[in-house]
Coordinates of C-alpha atoms in Angstrom, one line a residue:
X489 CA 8.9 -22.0 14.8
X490 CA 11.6 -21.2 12.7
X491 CA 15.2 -22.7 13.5
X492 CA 18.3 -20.7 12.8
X493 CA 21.5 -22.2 12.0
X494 CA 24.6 -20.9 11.8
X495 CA 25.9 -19.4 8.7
X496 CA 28.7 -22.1 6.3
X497 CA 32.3 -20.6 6.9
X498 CA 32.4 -20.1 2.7
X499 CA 29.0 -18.4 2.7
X500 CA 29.7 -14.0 3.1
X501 CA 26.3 -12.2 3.9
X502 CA 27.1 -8.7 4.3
X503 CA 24.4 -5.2 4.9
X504 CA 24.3 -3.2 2.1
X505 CA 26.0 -0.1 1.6
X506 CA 24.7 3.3 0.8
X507 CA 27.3 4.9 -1.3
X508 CA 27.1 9.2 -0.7
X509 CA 29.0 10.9 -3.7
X510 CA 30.3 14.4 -3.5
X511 CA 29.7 15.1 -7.1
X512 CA 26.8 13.5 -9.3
X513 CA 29.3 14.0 -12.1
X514 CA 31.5 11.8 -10.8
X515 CA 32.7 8.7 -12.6
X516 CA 31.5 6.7 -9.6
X517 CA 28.4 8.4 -9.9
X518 CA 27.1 8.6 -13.5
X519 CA 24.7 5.5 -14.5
X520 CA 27.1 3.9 -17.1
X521 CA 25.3 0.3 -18.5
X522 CA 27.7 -1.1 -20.5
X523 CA 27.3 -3.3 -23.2
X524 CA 29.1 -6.2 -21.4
X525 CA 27.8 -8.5 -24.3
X526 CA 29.5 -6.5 -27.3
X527 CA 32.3 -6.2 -24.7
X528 CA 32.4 -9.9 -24.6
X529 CA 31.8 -10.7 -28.4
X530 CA 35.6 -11.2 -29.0
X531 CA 35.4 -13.7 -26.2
X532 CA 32.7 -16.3 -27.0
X533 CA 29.1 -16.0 -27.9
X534 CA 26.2 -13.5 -26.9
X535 CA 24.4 -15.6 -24.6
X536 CA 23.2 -12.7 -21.9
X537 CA 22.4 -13.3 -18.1
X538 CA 22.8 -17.1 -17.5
X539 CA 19.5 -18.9 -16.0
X540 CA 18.8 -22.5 -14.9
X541 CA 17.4 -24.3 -11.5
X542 CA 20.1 -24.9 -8.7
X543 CA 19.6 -28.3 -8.4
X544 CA 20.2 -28.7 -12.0
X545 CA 23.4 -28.8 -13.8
X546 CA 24.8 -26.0 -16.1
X547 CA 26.2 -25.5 -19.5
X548 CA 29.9 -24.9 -19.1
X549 CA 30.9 -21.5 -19.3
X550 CA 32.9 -19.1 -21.9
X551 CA 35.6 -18.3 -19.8
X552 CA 37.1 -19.7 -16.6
X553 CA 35.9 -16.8 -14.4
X554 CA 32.4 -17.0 -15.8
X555 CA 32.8 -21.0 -14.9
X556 CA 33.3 -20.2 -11.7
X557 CA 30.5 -18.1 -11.9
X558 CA 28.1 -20.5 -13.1
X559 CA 28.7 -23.2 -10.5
X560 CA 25.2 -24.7 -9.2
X561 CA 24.8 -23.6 -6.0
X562 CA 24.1 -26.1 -3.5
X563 CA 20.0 -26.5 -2.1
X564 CA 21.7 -27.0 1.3
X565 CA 23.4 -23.8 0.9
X566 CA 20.8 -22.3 -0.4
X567 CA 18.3 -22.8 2.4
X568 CA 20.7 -22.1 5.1
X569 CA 21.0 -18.3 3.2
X570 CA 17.4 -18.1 3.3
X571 CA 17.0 -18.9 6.8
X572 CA 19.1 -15.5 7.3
X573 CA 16.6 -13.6 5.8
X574 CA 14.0 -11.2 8.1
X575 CA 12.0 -11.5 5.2
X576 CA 11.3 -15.8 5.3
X577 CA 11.6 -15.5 9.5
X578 CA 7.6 -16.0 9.0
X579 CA 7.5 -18.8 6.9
X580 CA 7.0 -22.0 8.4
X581 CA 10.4 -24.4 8.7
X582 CA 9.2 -27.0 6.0
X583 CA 9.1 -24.4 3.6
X584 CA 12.1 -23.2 3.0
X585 CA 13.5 -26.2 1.3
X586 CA 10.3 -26.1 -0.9
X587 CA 11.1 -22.7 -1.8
X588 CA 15.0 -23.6 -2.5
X589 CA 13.8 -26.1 -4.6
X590 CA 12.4 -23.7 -7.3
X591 CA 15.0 -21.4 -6.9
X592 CA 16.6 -20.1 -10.2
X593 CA 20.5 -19.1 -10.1
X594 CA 21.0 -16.0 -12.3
X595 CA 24.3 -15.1 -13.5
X596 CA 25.7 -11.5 -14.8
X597 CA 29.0 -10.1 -16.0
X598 CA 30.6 -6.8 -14.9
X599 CA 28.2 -4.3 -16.1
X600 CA 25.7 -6.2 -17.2
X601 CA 21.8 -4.7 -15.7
X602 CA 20.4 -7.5 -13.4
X603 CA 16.7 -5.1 -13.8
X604 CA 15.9 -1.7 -15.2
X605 CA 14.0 1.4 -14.8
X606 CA 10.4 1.0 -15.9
X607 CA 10.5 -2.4 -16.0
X608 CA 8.6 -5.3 -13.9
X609 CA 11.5 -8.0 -13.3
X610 CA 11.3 -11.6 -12.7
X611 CA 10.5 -12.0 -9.0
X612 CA 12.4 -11.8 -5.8
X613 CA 16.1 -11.3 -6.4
X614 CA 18.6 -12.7 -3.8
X615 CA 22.3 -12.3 -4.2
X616 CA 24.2 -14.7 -3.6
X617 CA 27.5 -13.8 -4.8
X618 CA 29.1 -10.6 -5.9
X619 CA 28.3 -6.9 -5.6
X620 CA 26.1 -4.6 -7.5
X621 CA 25.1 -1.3 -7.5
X622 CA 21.7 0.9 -7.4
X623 CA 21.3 3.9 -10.1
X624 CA 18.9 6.5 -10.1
X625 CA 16.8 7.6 -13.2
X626 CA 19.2 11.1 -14.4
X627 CA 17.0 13.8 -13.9
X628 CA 16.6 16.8 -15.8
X629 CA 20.4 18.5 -16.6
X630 CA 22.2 15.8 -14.7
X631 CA 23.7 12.2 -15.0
X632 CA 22.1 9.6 -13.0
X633 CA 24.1 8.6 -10.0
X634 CA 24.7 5.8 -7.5
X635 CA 22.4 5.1 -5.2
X636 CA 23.4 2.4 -2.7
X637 CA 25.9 -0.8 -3.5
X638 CA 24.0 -4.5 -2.1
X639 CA 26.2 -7.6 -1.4
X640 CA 25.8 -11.1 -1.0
X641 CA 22.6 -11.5 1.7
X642 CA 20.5 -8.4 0.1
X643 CA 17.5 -9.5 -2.1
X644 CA 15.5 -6.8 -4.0
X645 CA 12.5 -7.2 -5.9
X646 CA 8.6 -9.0 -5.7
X647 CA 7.1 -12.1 -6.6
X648 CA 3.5 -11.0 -7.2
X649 CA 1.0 -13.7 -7.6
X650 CA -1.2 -11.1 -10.3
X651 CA -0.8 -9.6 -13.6
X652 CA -0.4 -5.8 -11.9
X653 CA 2.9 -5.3 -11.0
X654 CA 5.4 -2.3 -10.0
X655 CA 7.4 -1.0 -12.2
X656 CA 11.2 -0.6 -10.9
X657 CA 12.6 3.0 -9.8
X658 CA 16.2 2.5 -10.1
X659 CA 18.7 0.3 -12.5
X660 CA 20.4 -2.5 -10.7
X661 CA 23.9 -3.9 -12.6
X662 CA 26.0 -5.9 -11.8
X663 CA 29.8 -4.6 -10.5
X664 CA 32.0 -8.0 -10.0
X665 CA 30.6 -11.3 -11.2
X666 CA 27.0 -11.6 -9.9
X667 CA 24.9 -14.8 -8.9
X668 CA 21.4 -14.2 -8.0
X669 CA 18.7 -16.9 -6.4
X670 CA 15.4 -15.7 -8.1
X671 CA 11.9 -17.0 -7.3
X672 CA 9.7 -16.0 -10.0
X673 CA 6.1 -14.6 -9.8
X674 CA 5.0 -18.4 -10.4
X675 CA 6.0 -19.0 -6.9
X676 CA 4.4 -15.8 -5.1
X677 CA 2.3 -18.2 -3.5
X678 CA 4.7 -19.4 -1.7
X679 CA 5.0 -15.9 -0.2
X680 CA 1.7 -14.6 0.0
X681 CA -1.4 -15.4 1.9
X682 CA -1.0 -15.7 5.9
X683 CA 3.0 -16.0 5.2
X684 CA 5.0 -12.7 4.9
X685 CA 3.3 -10.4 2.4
X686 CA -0.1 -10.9 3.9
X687 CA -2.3 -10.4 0.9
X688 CA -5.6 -11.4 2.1
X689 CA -7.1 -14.9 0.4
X690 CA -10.5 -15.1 -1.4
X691 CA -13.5 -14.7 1.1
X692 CA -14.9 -17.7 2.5
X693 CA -18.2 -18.1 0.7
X694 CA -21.6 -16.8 3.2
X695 CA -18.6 -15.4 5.6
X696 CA -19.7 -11.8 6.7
X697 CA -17.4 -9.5 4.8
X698 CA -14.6 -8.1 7.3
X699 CA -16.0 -3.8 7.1
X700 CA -19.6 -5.3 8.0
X701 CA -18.6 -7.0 11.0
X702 CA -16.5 -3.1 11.6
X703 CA -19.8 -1.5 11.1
X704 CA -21.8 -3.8 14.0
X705 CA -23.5 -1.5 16.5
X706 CA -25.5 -3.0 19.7
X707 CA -28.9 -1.0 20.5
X708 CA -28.3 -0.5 24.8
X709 CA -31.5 2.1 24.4
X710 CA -33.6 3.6 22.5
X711 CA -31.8 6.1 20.4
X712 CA -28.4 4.9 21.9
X713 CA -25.5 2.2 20.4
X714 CA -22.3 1.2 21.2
X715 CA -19.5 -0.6 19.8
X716 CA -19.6 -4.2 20.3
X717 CA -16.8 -5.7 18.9
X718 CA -13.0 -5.0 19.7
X719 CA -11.3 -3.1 17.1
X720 CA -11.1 -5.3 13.7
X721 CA -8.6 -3.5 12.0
X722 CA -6.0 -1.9 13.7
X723 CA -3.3 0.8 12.1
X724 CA -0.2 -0.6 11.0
X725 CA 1.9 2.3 12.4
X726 CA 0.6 1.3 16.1
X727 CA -1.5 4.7 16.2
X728 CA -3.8 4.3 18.7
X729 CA -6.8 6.5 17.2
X730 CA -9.7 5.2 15.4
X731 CA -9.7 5.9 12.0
X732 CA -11.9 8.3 11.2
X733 CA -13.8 6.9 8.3
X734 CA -15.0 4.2 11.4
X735 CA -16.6 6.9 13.3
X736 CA -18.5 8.3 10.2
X737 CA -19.1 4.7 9.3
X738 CA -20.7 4.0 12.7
X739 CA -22.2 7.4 13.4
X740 CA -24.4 7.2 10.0
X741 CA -25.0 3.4 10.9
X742 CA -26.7 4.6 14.1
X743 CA -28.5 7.3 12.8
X744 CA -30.0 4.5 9.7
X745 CA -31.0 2.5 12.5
X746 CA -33.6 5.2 13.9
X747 CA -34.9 6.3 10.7
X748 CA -38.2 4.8 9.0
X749 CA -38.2 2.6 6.1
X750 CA -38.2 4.4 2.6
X751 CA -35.5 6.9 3.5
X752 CA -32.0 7.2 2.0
X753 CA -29.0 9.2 2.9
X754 CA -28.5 12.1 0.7
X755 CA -25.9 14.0 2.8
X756 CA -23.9 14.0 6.2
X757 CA -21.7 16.5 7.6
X758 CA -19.4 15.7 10.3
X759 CA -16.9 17.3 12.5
X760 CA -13.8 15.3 14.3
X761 CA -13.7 17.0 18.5
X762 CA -11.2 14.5 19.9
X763 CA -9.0 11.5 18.9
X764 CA -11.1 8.2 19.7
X765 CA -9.1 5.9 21.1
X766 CA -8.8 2.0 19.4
X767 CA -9.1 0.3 23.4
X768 CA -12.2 2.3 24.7
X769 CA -15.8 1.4 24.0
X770 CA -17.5 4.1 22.0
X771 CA -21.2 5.0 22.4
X772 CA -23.6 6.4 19.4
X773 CA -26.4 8.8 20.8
X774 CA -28.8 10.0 18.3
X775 CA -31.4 12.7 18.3
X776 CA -34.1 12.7 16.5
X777 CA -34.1 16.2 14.8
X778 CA -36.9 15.8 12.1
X779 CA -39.4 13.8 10.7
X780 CA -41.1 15.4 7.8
X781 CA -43.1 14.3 5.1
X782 CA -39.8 14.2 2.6
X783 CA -36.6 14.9 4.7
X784 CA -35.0 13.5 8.0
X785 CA -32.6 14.7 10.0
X786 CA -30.6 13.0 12.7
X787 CA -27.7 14.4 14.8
X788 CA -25.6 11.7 16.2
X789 CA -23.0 12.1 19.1
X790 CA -20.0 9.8 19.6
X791 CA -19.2 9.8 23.4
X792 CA -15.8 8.0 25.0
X793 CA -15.4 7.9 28.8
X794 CA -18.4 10.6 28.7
X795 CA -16.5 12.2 26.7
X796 CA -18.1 13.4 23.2
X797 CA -15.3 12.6 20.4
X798 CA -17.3 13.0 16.9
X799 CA -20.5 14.6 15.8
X800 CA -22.5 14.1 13.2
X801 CA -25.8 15.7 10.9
X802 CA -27.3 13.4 8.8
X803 CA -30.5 13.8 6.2
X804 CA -32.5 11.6 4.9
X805 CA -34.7 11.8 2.3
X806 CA -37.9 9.8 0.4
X807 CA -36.6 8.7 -3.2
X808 CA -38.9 10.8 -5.9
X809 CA -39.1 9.4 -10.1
X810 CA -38.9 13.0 -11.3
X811 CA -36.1 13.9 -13.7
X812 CA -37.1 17.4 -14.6
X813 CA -33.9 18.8 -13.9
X814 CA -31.0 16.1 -13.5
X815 CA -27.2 16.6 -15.1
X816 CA -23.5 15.9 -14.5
X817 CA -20.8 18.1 -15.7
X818 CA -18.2 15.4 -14.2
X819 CA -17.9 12.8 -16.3
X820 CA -15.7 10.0 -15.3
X821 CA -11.4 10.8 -15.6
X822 CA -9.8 8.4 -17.9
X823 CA -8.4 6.1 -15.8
X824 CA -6.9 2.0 -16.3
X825 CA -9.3 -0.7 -15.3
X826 CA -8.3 -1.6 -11.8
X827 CA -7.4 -5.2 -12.8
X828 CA -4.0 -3.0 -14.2
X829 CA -3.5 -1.4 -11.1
X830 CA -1.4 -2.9 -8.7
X831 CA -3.2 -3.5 -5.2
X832 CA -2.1 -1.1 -2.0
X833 CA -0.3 -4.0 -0.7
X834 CA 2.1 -5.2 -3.6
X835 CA 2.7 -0.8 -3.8
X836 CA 3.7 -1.4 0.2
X837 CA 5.6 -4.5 -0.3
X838 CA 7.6 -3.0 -3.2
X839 CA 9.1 -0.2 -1.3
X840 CA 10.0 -2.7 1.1
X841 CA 11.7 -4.8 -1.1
X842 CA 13.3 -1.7 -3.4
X843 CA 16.7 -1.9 -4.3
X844 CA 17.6 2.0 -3.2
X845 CA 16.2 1.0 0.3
X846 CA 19.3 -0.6 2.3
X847 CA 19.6 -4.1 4.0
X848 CA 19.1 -2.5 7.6
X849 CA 15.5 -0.8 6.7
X850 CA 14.7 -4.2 5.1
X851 CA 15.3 -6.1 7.8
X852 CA 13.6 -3.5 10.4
X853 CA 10.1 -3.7 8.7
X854 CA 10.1 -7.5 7.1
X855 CA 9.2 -8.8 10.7
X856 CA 6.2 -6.4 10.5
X857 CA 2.7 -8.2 10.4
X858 CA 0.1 -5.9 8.3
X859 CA -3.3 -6.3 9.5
X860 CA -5.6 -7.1 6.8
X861 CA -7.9 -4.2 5.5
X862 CA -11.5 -4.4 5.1
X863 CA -10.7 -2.7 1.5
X864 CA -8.9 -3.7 -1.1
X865 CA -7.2 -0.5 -2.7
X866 CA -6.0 0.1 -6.2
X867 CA -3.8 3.4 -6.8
X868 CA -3.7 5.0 -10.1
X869 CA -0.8 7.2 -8.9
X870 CA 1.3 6.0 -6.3
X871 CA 4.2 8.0 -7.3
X872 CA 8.0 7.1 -6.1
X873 CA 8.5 7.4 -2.0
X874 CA 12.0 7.7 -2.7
X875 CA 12.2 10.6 -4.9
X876 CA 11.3 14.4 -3.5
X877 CA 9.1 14.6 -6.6
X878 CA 6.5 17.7 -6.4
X879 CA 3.3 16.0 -7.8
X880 CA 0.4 17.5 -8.4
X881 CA -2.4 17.5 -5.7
X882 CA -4.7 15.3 -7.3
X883 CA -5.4 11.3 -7.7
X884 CA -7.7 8.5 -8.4
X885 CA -8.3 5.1 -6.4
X886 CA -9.6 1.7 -7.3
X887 CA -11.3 0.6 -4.5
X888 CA -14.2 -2.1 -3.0
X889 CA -15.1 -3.8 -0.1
X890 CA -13.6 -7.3 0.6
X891 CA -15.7 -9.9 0.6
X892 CA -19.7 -9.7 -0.4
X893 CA -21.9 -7.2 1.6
X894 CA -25.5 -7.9 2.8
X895 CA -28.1 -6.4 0.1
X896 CA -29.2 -3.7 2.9
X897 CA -28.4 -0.3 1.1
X898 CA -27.3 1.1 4.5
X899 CA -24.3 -1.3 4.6
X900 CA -23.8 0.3 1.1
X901 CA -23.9 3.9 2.2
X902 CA -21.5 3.0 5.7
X903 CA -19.1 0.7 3.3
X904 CA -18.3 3.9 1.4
X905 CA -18.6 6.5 4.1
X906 CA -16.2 4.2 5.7
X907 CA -13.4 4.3 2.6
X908 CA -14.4 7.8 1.7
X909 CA -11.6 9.3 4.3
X910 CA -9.0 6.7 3.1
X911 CA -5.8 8.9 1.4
X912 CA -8.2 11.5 0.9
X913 CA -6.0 14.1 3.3
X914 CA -3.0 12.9 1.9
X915 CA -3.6 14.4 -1.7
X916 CA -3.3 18.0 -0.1
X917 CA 0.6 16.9 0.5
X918 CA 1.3 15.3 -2.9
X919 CA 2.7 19.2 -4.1
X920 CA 5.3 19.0 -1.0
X921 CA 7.1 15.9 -0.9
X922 CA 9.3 16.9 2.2
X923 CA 7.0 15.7 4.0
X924 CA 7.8 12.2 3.4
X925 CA 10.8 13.3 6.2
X926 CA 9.0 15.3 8.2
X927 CA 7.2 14.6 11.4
X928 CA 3.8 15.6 10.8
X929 CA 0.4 15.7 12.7
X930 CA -2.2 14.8 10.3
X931 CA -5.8 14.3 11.3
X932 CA -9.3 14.8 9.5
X933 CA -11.2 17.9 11.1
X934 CA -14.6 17.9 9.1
X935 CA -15.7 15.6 6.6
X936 CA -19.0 15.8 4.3
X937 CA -20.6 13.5 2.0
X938 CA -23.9 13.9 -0.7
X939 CA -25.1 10.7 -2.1
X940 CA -26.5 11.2 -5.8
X941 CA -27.2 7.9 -7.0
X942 CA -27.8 4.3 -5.8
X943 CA -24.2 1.8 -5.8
X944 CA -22.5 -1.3 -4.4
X945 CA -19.9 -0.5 -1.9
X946 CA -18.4 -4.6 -3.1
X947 CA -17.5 -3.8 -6.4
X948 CA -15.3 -1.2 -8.1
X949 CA -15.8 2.2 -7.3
X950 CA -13.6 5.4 -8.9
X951 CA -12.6 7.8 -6.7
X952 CA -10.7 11.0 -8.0
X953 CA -9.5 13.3 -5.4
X954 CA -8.2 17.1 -5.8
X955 CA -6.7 19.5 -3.3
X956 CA -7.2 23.1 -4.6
X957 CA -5.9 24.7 -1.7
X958 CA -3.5 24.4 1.1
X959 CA -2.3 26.6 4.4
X960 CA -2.2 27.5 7.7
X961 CA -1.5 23.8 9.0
X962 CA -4.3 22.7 7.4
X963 CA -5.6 21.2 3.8
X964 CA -8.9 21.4 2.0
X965 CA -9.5 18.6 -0.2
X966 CA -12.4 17.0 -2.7
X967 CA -13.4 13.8 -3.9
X968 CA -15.6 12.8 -6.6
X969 CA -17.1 8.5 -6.4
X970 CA -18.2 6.8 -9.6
X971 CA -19.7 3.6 -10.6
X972 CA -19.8 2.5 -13.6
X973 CA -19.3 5.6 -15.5
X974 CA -22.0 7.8 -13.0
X975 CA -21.0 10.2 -10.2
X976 CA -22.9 8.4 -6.8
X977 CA -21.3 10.4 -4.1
X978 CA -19.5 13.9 -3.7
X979 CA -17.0 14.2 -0.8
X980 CA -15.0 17.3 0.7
X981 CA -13.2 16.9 4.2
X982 CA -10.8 19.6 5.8
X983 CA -7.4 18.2 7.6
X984 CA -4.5 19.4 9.6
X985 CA -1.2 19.2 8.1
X986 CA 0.7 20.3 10.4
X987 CA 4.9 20.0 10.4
X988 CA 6.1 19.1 14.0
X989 CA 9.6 21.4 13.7
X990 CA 10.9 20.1 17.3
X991 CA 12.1 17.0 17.3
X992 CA 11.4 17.0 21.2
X993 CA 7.8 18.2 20.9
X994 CA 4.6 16.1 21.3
X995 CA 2.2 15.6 18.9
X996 CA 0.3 18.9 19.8
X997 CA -4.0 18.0 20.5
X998 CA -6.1 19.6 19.0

């Protein structure tokens, strides 16, 4: 349980601000970095931003005010701020002192950047005395401007335990005198695992990976399954739905199950009737369409409440060795290794901890528990949430299983029919960025899949995404898979993208 203390009379924590200017011209508003060292160069040396351990001493300082500003700050102190932050409310008591005791106080002069655009920063900044402020990037015919001014309390950046890290949006420099308490990325351990940014630990060695346990059906008949486990991984928003890559995932799983040995998936095609529902058990019924000498086809129903939810074609097929006619004319995007790319947690956890976003937002979501995701995610191009940017409707994904899969080849083909509909909708809104403030109704409607070539679902896949075409509430989008440098599975899926204008209207059904 975490113990909260009231705050020492001397020690200010105040919300951040979020400055609004009239005019981006305005001095106030233009990004204006001064050169506080040359400023300083008729008053002592250029020694730049001042760093050592709080519970060590420090090297007197230049001036009297920059004394003052170079005081050690007291652990004590120190852990009482921390214990006011939403973001270390998770963290068990005993390890907040630990944490205090690695802390590094920065110091900055008026003026001086504390981090910059396009750069990855130390760790996790905390201020603990002074006041900076947040500039934008200038955009095209225009200064840069003022974003939001943070105080003592505020903290703003990541400690990340891996080498790919986000790069910062905004410039953050110092106003007044500035002390920061900064835990580096040596420390993210501290941080991460089952503490606040729950980045998932290293599988257990011979523990069933967390998707296969998701794709678990139980035979009650012949020709009929059902769910038998309670929903593994639930959405962080609190949406009640299932996600739709589970009911392809499951639906295709059940249909496996009734086909004879020496058949593989070459193609699905599945249509979305009604949301299914996370709290209500979920029944597979499969018809056996065809069994021919090389093809076989199998229409699956998902029924809740007697209710059918999701239907699904599936055909199946004997492998042949003839490669009289075989080519690709999509060869694999240039792309970073995925070991460069940042994981879909540290890009969530970054936006949390962004500068531009204010104390109040921080504070809202830090107390938020994400669920751990049975894939771990890699986006090439996560863009800026912050910025109405229009980006083009296209993007490519890192992405595995976590943990080792069983060497069936139908846990394969569910594994990635199951991550096939993960941000795959989503690309048809990149081009309108209002939606980020919008309420919107998105849902998948159909989804289809053709499997070209053999893969492993638990180890890097490449999957480039494109939506050529957009309207009438809804978005038609296309994904191409690849393993090591070969196309394995085609995807295309139609969604609703639908703007709810009334702010008192329901989610409409479909």
């Amino acid at each position: 349980m975490v113990m909260y203390l009231p705050i020492e009379k001397d020690l200010v924590i105040e919300d951040a601000e979020v400055v609004h200017n009239s005019s981006a011209a305005g001095e106030d508003a233009e990004i204006k970095i001064r050169a506080s060292r040359a400023e300083r160069a008729s008053g002592g040396a250029d020694r730049g931003p001042g760093t050592t351990s709080i519970s060590s001493a420090m090297d007197a300082a230049p001036s009297s005010a920059r004394g003052a500003a170079r005081r050690p700050v007291d652990p004590e102190q120190a852990i009482v701020l921390l214990r006011t932050l939403p973001l270390l409310q998770q963290l068990p008591e005993d390890s907040l002192p630990k944490i205090a005791a690695v802390l590094k106080t920065v110091h900055y002069g008026p003026g001086e950047p504390i981090v910059q655009i396009n750069h990855e920063g130390e760790g996790l900044y905390i201020i603990w005395k002074g006041e900076v402020k947040v500039a934008s990037p200038p955009r095209e015919n225009a200064t840069g401007h003022v974003v939001s001014t943070m105080r003592s309390g505020d903290y703003f950046g990541l400690a990340t335990p891996g080498p790919a890290r986000e790069l910062y949006r905004a410039d953050v420099i110092a106003i007044t005198e500035v002390t920061c308490l900064l835990l580096t990325h040596d420390y993210a351990d501290m941080l991460s695992g089952a503490s606040i940014w729950n980045w998932p630990k290293q599988s257990v060695e011979g523990e069933q990976a967390l998707l296969e346990r998701i794709l678990l059906l139980e035979k009650v008949e012949d020709n009929v399954f059902r769910t038998n486990l309670p929903q593994l991984y639930r959405n962080p928003r609190k949406n009640p739905n299932i996600f739709g890559g589970q009911s392809i995932a499951q639906a295709l799983h059940a249909a496996c199950r009734t086909v004879k040995p020496g058949y593989a998936v070459h193609s699905l095609h599945s249509y979305f009737l009604r949301t299914g529902k996370e709290d209500v058990e979920t029944f597979y019924e499969v018809q056996r369409t065809r069994d021919g000498m090389s093809f076989a086809t199998r229409h699956v129903q998902a029924l809740q409440l007697g209710r059918v939810t999701f239907v699904l074609y599936a055909s199946f097929k004997r492998p042949e060795d003839s490669q009289a006619y075989e080519h690709n004319t999509n060869p694999v995007p240039s792309t970073p290794n995925p070991e460069e790319v940042a994981m879909d947690e540290v890009v969530y956890d970054t936006f949390l901890t962004d500068p531009r976003l204010p104390l109040s937002v921080k504070q809202k979501y830090a107390g938020i528990k994400l669920p751990v995701s049975p894939l771990e995610i890699r986006l090439c191009d996560a863009g800026d949430k912050f910025q109405r940017v229009k980006m083009q409707p296209r993007q490519r994904v890192w992405f595995k299983t976590r943990g080792k899969l069983s060497d069936d080849p139908i846990v394969h083909w569910c594994a990635l029919a199951y991550a096939s509909d993960m941000h795959l909708l989503e690309t048809s809104l990149r081009c309108h960025p209002d939606y980020l403030r919008s309420r919107m109704q998105i849902l998948s409607l159909d989804h289809s899949m053709w499997f070209h070539r053999p893969f492993k679902a638990d180890d890097w896949l490449l999957y480039e995404m494109e939506a050529p075409w957009a309207g009438d509430a809804r978005g038609l989008c296309f994904g191409r898979i690849y393993q090591n440098g070969e196309l394995v599975v085609t995807v295309s899926q139609e969604g609703m993208i639908r703007k709810i204008e009334d702010k008192m209207q329901k989610a409409a059904r479909l």
